[in-house]
Amino acid sequence: MTEIDSTPVYEIGAPEPKPIDEELSVQLGHLAEDAILRGKPNGDERCDNCLYYLDTDKDITYCWHPKLRILVGGDWWCQWWEEIPDED
């Protein structure tokens, strides 16, 4: 049996955030503060039962509220939560 050479073809350095990552982190942090965006529901109010949650069949989807427009989790909540109107 022949021994397999386990020497890497090339070296990949340790992952480090780039300047754009730090900028986006700050921007999204401000957005979360302004929206009072939380990673947990507010009573029965949560993103996946909000009018602006694009695909209610998914755990994470796009929030199309004009002041957010970002990906959110179904259990999240923000101050702009709005009930889905009944389709009578």
PDB file of N, CA and C in Angstrom:
ATOM      1  N   MET A   1       0.853  -1.172   0.000  1.00  0.00           N
ATOM      2  CA  MET A   1       0.000   0.000   0.000  1.00  0.00           C
ATOM      3  C   MET A   1       0.903   1.241   0.000  1.00  0.00           C
ATOM      4  N   THR A   2       0.556   2.232  -0.801  1.00  0.00           N
ATOM      5  CA  THR A   2       1.340   3.468  -0.901  1.00  0.00           C
ATOM      6  C   THR A   2       0.813   4.513   0.065  1.00  0.00           C
ATOM      7  N   GLU A   3       1.765   5.251   0.619  1.00  0.00           N
ATOM      8  CA  GLU A   3       1.374   6.312   1.553  1.00  0.00           C
ATOM      9  C   GLU A   3       0.945   7.550   0.763  1.00  0.00           C
ATOM     10  N   ILE A   4      -0.155   8.200   1.195  1.00  0.00           N
ATOM     11  CA  ILE A   4      -0.673   9.392   0.528  1.00  0.00           C
ATOM     12  C   ILE A   4       0.025  10.620   1.085  1.00  0.00           C
ATOM     13  N   ASP A   5       0.452  11.504   0.168  1.00  0.00           N
ATOM     14  CA  ASP A   5       1.115  12.742   0.566  1.00  0.00           C
ATOM     15  C   ASP A   5       0.051  13.719   1.066  1.00  0.00           C
ATOM     16  N   SER A   6       0.128  14.106   2.329  1.00  0.00           N
ATOM     17  CA  SER A   6      -0.875  15.010   2.914  1.00  0.00           C
ATOM     18  C   SER A   6      -0.401  16.456   2.959  1.00  0.00           C
ATOM     19  N   THR A   7       0.651  16.772   2.234  1.00  0.00           N
ATOM     20  CA  THR A   7       1.146  18.147   2.183  1.00  0.00           C
ATOM     21  C   THR A   7       0.146  18.998   1.416  1.00  0.00           C
ATOM     22  N   PRO A   8      -0.308  20.121   1.996  1.00  0.00           N
ATOM     23  CA  PRO A   8      -1.274  20.956   1.278  1.00  0.00           C
ATOM     24  C   PRO A   8      -0.675  21.539  -0.002  1.00  0.00           C
ATOM     25  N   VAL A   9      -1.510  21.672  -1.022  1.00  0.00           N
ATOM     26  CA  VAL A   9      -1.079  22.232  -2.293  1.00  0.00           C
ATOM     27  C   VAL A   9      -0.749  23.710  -2.118  1.00  0.00           C
ATOM     28  N   TYR A  10      -1.530  24.405  -1.308  1.00  0.00           N
ATOM     29  CA  TYR A  10      -1.267  25.816  -1.005  1.00  0.00           C
ATOM     30  C   TYR A  10      -1.767  26.101   0.399  1.00  0.00           C
ATOM     31  N   GLU A  11      -1.239  27.137   0.995  1.00  0.00           N
ATOM     32  CA  GLU A  11      -1.605  27.504   2.355  1.00  0.00           C
ATOM     33  C   GLU A  11      -2.730  28.536   2.337  1.00  0.00           C
ATOM     34  N   ILE A  12      -3.735  28.308   3.115  1.00  0.00           N
ATOM     35  CA  ILE A  12      -4.815  29.276   3.291  1.00  0.00           C
ATOM     36  C   ILE A  12      -4.626  29.873   4.677  1.00  0.00           C
ATOM     37  N   GLY A  13      -4.511  31.178   4.734  1.00  0.00           N
ATOM     38  CA  GLY A  13      -4.312  31.845   6.016  1.00  0.00           C
ATOM     39  C   GLY A  13      -5.555  31.767   6.884  1.00  0.00           C
ATOM     40  N   ALA A  14      -5.389  32.162   8.110  1.00  0.00           N
ATOM     41  CA  ALA A  14      -6.525  32.193   9.039  1.00  0.00           C
ATOM     42  C   ALA A  14      -7.554  33.208   8.543  1.00  0.00           C
ATOM     43  N   PRO A  15      -8.829  32.888   8.651  1.00  0.00           N
ATOM     44  CA  PRO A  15      -9.840  33.848   8.200  1.00  0.00           C
ATOM     45  C   PRO A  15      -9.838  35.107   9.058  1.00  0.00           C
ATOM     46  N   GLU A  16      -9.918  36.239   8.396  1.00  0.00           N
ATOM     47  CA  GLU A  16      -9.969  37.524   9.093  1.00  0.00           C
ATOM     48  C   GLU A  16     -11.002  38.401   8.409  1.00  0.00           C
ATOM     49  N   PRO A  17     -11.747  39.200   9.187  1.00  0.00           N
ATOM     50  CA  PRO A  17     -12.709  40.098   8.538  1.00  0.00           C
ATOM     51  C   PRO A  17     -11.982  41.164   7.722  1.00  0.00           C
ATOM     52  N   LYS A  18     -12.595  41.507   6.613  1.00  0.00           N
ATOM     53  CA  LYS A  18     -12.060  42.574   5.758  1.00  0.00           C
ATOM     54  C   LYS A  18     -12.669  43.903   6.212  1.00  0.00           C
ATOM     55  N   PRO A  19     -12.124  45.032   5.780  1.00  0.00           N
ATOM     56  CA  PRO A  19     -12.695  46.325   6.160  1.00  0.00           C
ATOM     57  C   PRO A  19     -14.185  46.449   5.818  1.00  0.00           C
ATOM     58  N   ILE A  20     -14.600  45.882   4.680  1.00  0.00           N
ATOM     59  CA  ILE A  20     -16.018  45.952   4.312  1.00  0.00           C
ATOM     60  C   ILE A  20     -16.883  45.224   5.339  1.00  0.00           C
ATOM     61  N   ASP A  21     -16.380  44.136   5.916  1.00  0.00           N
ATOM     62  CA  ASP A  21     -17.126  43.396   6.931  1.00  0.00           C
ATOM     63  C   ASP A  21     -17.347  44.244   8.174  1.00  0.00           C
ATOM     64  N   GLU A  22     -16.326  44.972   8.561  1.00  0.00           N
ATOM     65  CA  GLU A  22     -16.444  45.839   9.731  1.00  0.00           C
ATOM     66  C   GLU A  22     -17.413  46.988   9.460  1.00  0.00           C
ATOM     67  N   GLU A  23     -17.341  47.565   8.240  1.00  0.00           N
ATOM     68  CA  GLU A  23     -18.258  48.642   7.871  1.00  0.00           C
ATOM     69  C   GLU A  23     -19.707  48.162   7.880  1.00  0.00           C
ATOM     70  N   LEU A  24     -19.942  46.994   7.272  1.00  0.00           N
ATOM     71  CA  LEU A  24     -21.297  46.452   7.233  1.00  0.00           C
ATOM     72  C   LEU A  24     -21.803  46.107   8.624  1.00  0.00           C
ATOM     73  N   SER A  25     -20.930  45.613   9.476  1.00  0.00           N
ATOM     74  CA  SER A  25     -21.320  45.301  10.843  1.00  0.00           C
ATOM     75  C   SER A  25     -21.814  46.545  11.567  1.00  0.00           C
ATOM     76  N   VAL A  26     -21.103  47.646  11.393  1.00  0.00           N
ATOM     77  CA  VAL A  26     -21.507  48.904  12.027  1.00  0.00           C
ATOM     78  C   VAL A  26     -22.837  49.387  11.444  1.00  0.00           C
ATOM     79  N   GLN A  27     -22.957  49.366  10.104  1.00  0.00           N
ATOM     80  CA  GLN A  27     -24.193  49.814   9.446  1.00  0.00           C
ATOM     81  C   GLN A  27     -25.392  48.980   9.891  1.00  0.00           C
ATOM     82  N   LEU A  28     -25.228  47.658   9.896  1.00  0.00           N
ATOM     83  CA  LEU A  28     -26.338  46.790  10.293  1.00  0.00           C
ATOM     84  C   LEU A  28     -26.642  46.917  11.782  1.00  0.00           C
ATOM     85  N   GLY A  29     -25.624  47.179  12.576  1.00  0.00           N
ATOM     86  CA  GLY A  29     -25.851  47.423  14.001  1.00  0.00           C
ATOM     87  C   GLY A  29     -26.724  48.645  14.217  1.00  0.00           C
ATOM     88  N   HIS A  30     -26.433  49.723  13.459  1.00  0.00           N
ATOM     89  CA  HIS A  30     -27.264  50.932  13.549  1.00  0.00           C
ATOM     90  C   HIS A  30     -28.687  50.647  13.082  1.00  0.00           C
ATOM     91  N   LEU A  31     -28.814  49.893  12.000  1.00  0.00           N
ATOM     92  CA  LEU A  31     -30.133  49.535  11.487  1.00  0.00           C
ATOM     93  C   LEU A  31     -30.924  48.748  12.532  1.00  0.00           C
ATOM     94  N   ALA A  32     -30.283  47.795  13.172  1.00  0.00           N
ATOM     95  CA  ALA A  32     -30.960  46.989  14.198  1.00  0.00           C
ATOM     96  C   ALA A  32     -31.393  47.855  15.375  1.00  0.00           C
ATOM     97  N   GLU A  33     -30.560  48.822  15.759  1.00  0.00           N
ATOM     98  CA  GLU A  33     -30.925  49.723  16.855  1.00  0.00           C
ATOM     99  C   GLU A  33     -32.097  50.619  16.453  1.00  0.00           C
ATOM    100  N   ASP A  34     -32.043  51.182  15.245  1.00  0.00           N
ATOM    101  CA  ASP A  34     -33.104  52.073  14.772  1.00  0.00           C
ATOM    102  C   ASP A  34     -34.436  51.346  14.622  1.00  0.00           C
ATOM    103  N   ALA A  35     -34.386  50.090  14.220  1.00  0.00           N
ATOM    104  CA  ALA A  35     -35.598  49.315  13.993  1.00  0.00           C
ATOM    105  C   ALA A  35     -36.091  48.646  15.266  1.00  0.00           C
ATOM    106  N   ILE A  36     -35.315  48.740  16.327  1.00  0.00           N
ATOM    107  CA  ILE A  36     -35.554  47.953  17.525  1.00  0.00           C
ATOM    108  C   ILE A  36     -35.737  46.488  17.098  1.00  0.00           C
ATOM    109  N   LEU A  37     -34.811  46.030  16.249  1.00  0.00           N
ATOM    110  CA  LEU A  37     -34.820  44.671  15.711  1.00  0.00           C
ATOM    111  C   LEU A  37     -34.257  43.722  16.754  1.00  0.00           C
ATOM    112  N   ARG A  38     -35.030  42.713  17.086  1.00  0.00           N
ATOM    113  CA  ARG A  38     -34.644  41.751  18.117  1.00  0.00           C
ATOM    114  C   ARG A  38     -34.641  40.336  17.560  1.00  0.00           C
ATOM    115  N   GLY A  39     -33.783  39.508  18.071  1.00  0.00           N
ATOM    116  CA  GLY A  39     -33.671  38.124  17.635  1.00  0.00           C
ATOM    117  C   GLY A  39     -34.637  37.190  18.326  1.00  0.00           C
ATOM    118  N   LYS A  40     -35.669  37.737  18.953  1.00  0.00           N
ATOM    119  CA  LYS A  40     -36.684  36.912  19.610  1.00  0.00           C
ATOM    120  C   LYS A  40     -38.036  37.607  19.464  1.00  0.00           C
ATOM    121  N   PRO A  41     -39.123  36.853  19.558  1.00  0.00           N
ATOM    122  CA  PRO A  41     -40.448  37.452  19.367  1.00  0.00           C
ATOM    123  C   PRO A  41     -40.829  38.411  20.494  1.00  0.00           C
ATOM    124  N   ASN A  42     -41.830  39.216  20.237  1.00  0.00           N
ATOM    125  CA  ASN A  42     -42.412  40.108  21.229  1.00  0.00           C
ATOM    126  C   ASN A  42     -43.829  39.586  21.493  1.00  0.00           C
ATOM    127  N   GLY A  43     -43.936  38.692  22.452  1.00  0.00           N
ATOM    128  CA  GLY A  43     -45.223  38.023  22.681  1.00  0.00           C
ATOM    129  C   GLY A  43     -45.564  37.166  21.476  1.00  0.00           C
ATOM    130  N   ASP A  44     -46.743  37.362  20.904  1.00  0.00           N
ATOM    131  CA  ASP A  44     -47.151  36.614  19.714  1.00  0.00           C
ATOM    132  C   ASP A  44     -46.660  37.266  18.423  1.00  0.00           C
ATOM    133  N   GLU A  45     -46.098  38.447  18.520  1.00  0.00           N
ATOM    134  CA  GLU A  45     -45.609  39.145  17.338  1.00  0.00           C
ATOM    135  C   GLU A  45     -44.198  38.665  17.010  1.00  0.00           C
ATOM    136  N   ARG A  46     -44.017  38.183  15.797  1.00  0.00           N
ATOM    137  CA  ARG A  46     -42.704  37.746  15.323  1.00  0.00           C
ATOM    138  C   ARG A  46     -42.686  37.903  13.802  1.00  0.00           C
ATOM    139  N   CYS A  47     -41.516  37.915  13.250  1.00  0.00           N
ATOM    140  CA  CYS A  47     -41.380  38.196  11.818  1.00  0.00           C
ATOM    141  C   CYS A  47     -42.192  37.239  10.934  1.00  0.00           C
ATOM    142  N   ASP A  48     -42.207  35.952  11.272  1.00  0.00           N
ATOM    143  CA  ASP A  48     -42.891  35.027  10.362  1.00  0.00           C
ATOM    144  C   ASP A  48     -44.413  35.136  10.380  1.00  0.00           C
ATOM    145  N   ASN A  49     -44.973  35.997  11.239  1.00  0.00           N
ATOM    146  CA  ASN A  49     -46.411  36.267  11.128  1.00  0.00           C
ATOM    147  C   ASN A  49     -46.662  37.762  10.891  1.00  0.00           C
ATOM    148  N   CYS A  50     -45.673  38.399  10.272  1.00  0.00           N
ATOM    149  CA  CYS A  50     -45.757  39.822   9.939  1.00  0.00           C
ATOM    150  C   CYS A  50     -46.053  39.981   8.442  1.00  0.00           C
ATOM    151  N   LEU A  51     -46.766  41.023   8.127  1.00  0.00           N
ATOM    152  CA  LEU A  51     -47.110  41.336   6.743  1.00  0.00           C
ATOM    153  C   LEU A  51     -45.880  41.415   5.841  1.00  0.00           C
ATOM    154  N   TYR A  52     -44.758  41.894   6.353  1.00  0.00           N
ATOM    155  CA  TYR A  52     -43.579  42.160   5.538  1.00  0.00           C
ATOM    156  C   TYR A  52     -42.632  40.969   5.378  1.00  0.00           C
ATOM    157  N   TYR A  53     -42.942  39.851   6.004  1.00  0.00           N
ATOM    158  CA  TYR A  53     -42.102  38.644   5.910  1.00  0.00           C
ATOM    159  C   TYR A  53     -42.434  37.968   4.589  1.00  0.00           C
ATOM    160  N   LEU A  54     -41.494  37.955   3.649  1.00  0.00           N
ATOM    161  CA  LEU A  54     -41.791  37.582   2.277  1.00  0.00           C
ATOM    162  C   LEU A  54     -42.252  36.135   2.091  1.00  0.00           C
ATOM    163  N   ASP A  55     -41.587  35.172   2.691  1.00  0.00           N
ATOM    164  CA  ASP A  55     -41.921  33.761   2.474  1.00  0.00           C
ATOM    165  C   ASP A  55     -42.150  33.071   3.814  1.00  0.00           C
ATOM    166  N   THR A  56     -43.396  32.987   4.227  1.00  0.00           N
ATOM    167  CA  THR A  56     -43.732  32.454   5.553  1.00  0.00           C
ATOM    168  C   THR A  56     -43.429  30.960   5.704  1.00  0.00           C
ATOM    169  N   ASP A  57     -43.068  30.275   4.623  1.00  0.00           N
ATOM    170  CA  ASP A  57     -42.708  28.859   4.706  1.00  0.00           C
ATOM    171  C   ASP A  57     -41.237  28.654   5.057  1.00  0.00           C
ATOM    172  N   LYS A  58     -40.465  29.742   5.147  1.00  0.00           N
ATOM    173  CA  LYS A  58     -39.036  29.620   5.417  1.00  0.00           C
ATOM    174  C   LYS A  58     -38.689  30.195   6.792  1.00  0.00           C
ATOM    175  N   ASP A  59     -37.629  29.637   7.406  1.00  0.00           N
ATOM    176  CA  ASP A  59     -37.163  30.113   8.718  1.00  0.00           C
ATOM    177  C   ASP A  59     -36.447  31.454   8.619  1.00  0.00           C
ATOM    178  N   ILE A  60     -35.805  31.707   7.491  1.00  0.00           N
ATOM    179  CA  ILE A  60     -35.125  32.972   7.231  1.00  0.00           C
ATOM    180  C   ILE A  60     -35.563  33.441   5.856  1.00  0.00           C
ATOM    181  N   THR A  61     -36.012  34.684   5.775  1.00  0.00           N
ATOM    182  CA  THR A  61     -36.420  35.228   4.484  1.00  0.00           C
ATOM    183  C   THR A  61     -36.271  36.742   4.489  1.00  0.00           C
ATOM    184  N   TYR A  62     -36.630  37.344   3.391  1.00  0.00           N
ATOM    185  CA  TYR A  62     -36.476  38.780   3.187  1.00  0.00           C
ATOM    186  C   TYR A  62     -37.628  39.546   3.835  1.00  0.00           C
ATOM    187  N   CYS A  63     -37.283  40.590   4.579  1.00  0.00           N
ATOM    188  CA  CYS A  63     -38.280  41.522   5.107  1.00  0.00           C
ATOM    189  C   CYS A  63     -38.332  42.687   4.133  1.00  0.00           C
ATOM    190  N   TRP A  64     -39.501  42.946   3.568  1.00  0.00           N
ATOM    191  CA  TRP A  64     -39.604  44.000   2.566  1.00  0.00           C
ATOM    192  C   TRP A  64     -40.143  45.316   3.124  1.00  0.00           C
ATOM    193  N   HIS A  65     -40.117  45.478   4.451  1.00  0.00           N
ATOM    194  CA  HIS A  65     -40.513  46.771   5.022  1.00  0.00           C
ATOM    195  C   HIS A  65     -39.550  47.833   4.486  1.00  0.00           C
ATOM    196  N   PRO A  66     -40.055  48.975   4.022  1.00  0.00           N
ATOM    197  CA  PRO A  66     -39.199  49.999   3.410  1.00  0.00           C
ATOM    198  C   PRO A  66     -38.046  50.490   4.284  1.00  0.00           C
ATOM    199  N   LYS A  67     -38.140  50.361   5.598  1.00  0.00           N
ATOM    200  CA  LYS A  67     -37.060  50.825   6.467  1.00  0.00           C
ATOM    201  C   LYS A  67     -36.071  49.715   6.830  1.00  0.00           C
ATOM    202  N   LEU A  68     -36.351  48.473   6.426  1.00  0.00           N
ATOM    203  CA  LEU A  68     -35.428  47.375   6.714  1.00  0.00           C
ATOM    204  C   LEU A  68     -34.825  46.796   5.441  1.00  0.00           C
ATOM    205  N   ARG A  69     -35.618  46.036   4.719  1.00  0.00           N
ATOM    206  CA  ARG A  69     -35.166  45.376   3.487  1.00  0.00           C
ATOM    207  C   ARG A  69     -33.881  44.575   3.711  1.00  0.00           C
ATOM    208  N   ILE A  70     -33.976  43.601   4.622  1.00  0.00           N
ATOM    209  CA  ILE A  70     -32.855  42.712   4.923  1.00  0.00           C
ATOM    210  C   ILE A  70     -33.398  41.314   5.170  1.00  0.00           C
ATOM    211  N   LEU A  71     -32.513  40.327   5.274  1.00  0.00           N
ATOM    212  CA  LEU A  71     -32.915  38.984   5.685  1.00  0.00           C
ATOM    213  C   LEU A  71     -33.181  38.989   7.180  1.00  0.00           C
ATOM    214  N   VAL A  72     -34.257  38.320   7.582  1.00  0.00           N
ATOM    215  CA  VAL A  72     -34.586  38.209   9.001  1.00  0.00           C
ATOM    216  C   VAL A  72     -34.997  36.776   9.312  1.00  0.00           C
ATOM    217  N   GLY A  73     -34.916  36.413  10.585  1.00  0.00           N
ATOM    218  CA  GLY A  73     -35.341  35.095  11.027  1.00  0.00           C
ATOM    219  C   GLY A  73     -36.808  35.119  11.431  1.00  0.00           C
ATOM    220  N   GLY A  74     -37.467  33.990  11.292  1.00  0.00           N
ATOM    221  CA  GLY A  74     -38.890  33.888  11.599  1.00  0.00           C
ATOM    222  C   GLY A  74     -39.248  34.245  13.027  1.00  0.00           C
ATOM    223  N   ASP A  75     -38.370  33.964  13.976  1.00  0.00           N
ATOM    224  CA  ASP A  75     -38.646  34.265  15.386  1.00  0.00           C
ATOM    225  C   ASP A  75     -38.251  35.685  15.775  1.00  0.00           C
ATOM    226  N   TRP A  76     -37.704  36.451  14.865  1.00  0.00           N
ATOM    227  CA  TRP A  76     -37.298  37.822  15.172  1.00  0.00           C
ATOM    228  C   TRP A  76     -38.518  38.721  15.277  1.00  0.00           C
ATOM    229  N   TRP A  77     -38.270  39.954  15.683  1.00  0.00           N
ATOM    230  CA  TRP A  77     -39.337  40.956  15.800  1.00  0.00           C
ATOM    231  C   TRP A  77     -38.730  42.344  15.636  1.00  0.00           C
ATOM    232  N   CYS A  78     -39.511  43.287  15.095  1.00  0.00           N
ATOM    233  CA  CYS A  78     -39.089  44.688  15.083  1.00  0.00           C
ATOM    234  C   CYS A  78     -40.293  45.586  15.333  1.00  0.00           C
ATOM    235  N   GLN A  79     -40.002  46.859  15.553  1.00  0.00           N
ATOM    236  CA  GLN A  79     -41.047  47.818  15.895  1.00  0.00           C
ATOM    237  C   GLN A  79     -42.059  48.030  14.776  1.00  0.00           C
ATOM    238  N   TRP A  80     -41.712  47.639  13.551  1.00  0.00           N
ATOM    239  CA  TRP A  80     -42.641  47.846  12.440  1.00  0.00           C
ATOM    240  C   TRP A  80     -43.476  46.610  12.136  1.00  0.00           C
ATOM    241  N   TRP A  81     -43.525  45.674  13.084  1.00  0.00           N
ATOM    242  CA  TRP A  81     -44.342  44.481  12.896  1.00  0.00           C
ATOM    243  C   TRP A  81     -45.764  44.911  12.552  1.00  0.00           C
ATOM    244  N   GLU A  82     -46.347  44.243  11.580  1.00  0.00           N
ATOM    245  CA  GLU A  82     -47.719  44.555  11.184  1.00  0.00           C
ATOM    246  C   GLU A  82     -48.471  43.253  10.914  1.00  0.00           C
ATOM    247  N   GLU A  83     -49.662  43.179  11.461  1.00  0.00           N
ATOM    248  CA  GLU A  83     -50.486  41.992  11.309  1.00  0.00           C
ATOM    249  C   GLU A  83     -50.846  41.761   9.843  1.00  0.00           C
ATOM    250  N   ILE A  84     -50.873  40.498   9.451  1.00  0.00           N
ATOM    251  CA  ILE A  84     -51.294  40.132   8.108  1.00  0.00           C
ATOM    252  C   ILE A  84     -52.812  40.261   8.050  1.00  0.00           C
ATOM    253  N   PRO A  85     -53.353  41.070   7.127  1.00  0.00           N
ATOM    254  CA  PRO A  85     -54.806  41.252   7.071  1.00  0.00           C
ATOM    255  C   PRO A  85     -55.525  39.964   6.661  1.00  0.00           C
ATOM    256  N   ASP A  86     -56.718  39.783   7.213  1.00  0.00           N
ATOM    257  CA  ASP A  86     -57.547  38.634   6.829  1.00  0.00           C
ATOM    258  C   ASP A  86     -57.978  38.778   5.382  1.00  0.00           C
ATOM    259  N   GLU A  87     -57.967  37.680   4.669  1.00  0.00           N
ATOM    260  CA  GLU A  87     -58.408  37.689   3.277  1.00  0.00           C
ATOM    261  C   GLU A  87     -59.855  37.224   3.196  1.00  0.00           C
ATOM    262  N   ASP A  88     -60.778  38.051   3.617  1.00  0.00           N
ATOM    263  CA  ASP A  88     -62.203  37.687   3.578  1.00  0.00           C
ATOM    264  C   ASP A  88     -62.830  37.950   2.246  1.00  0.00           C
TER     265      ASP A  88
END
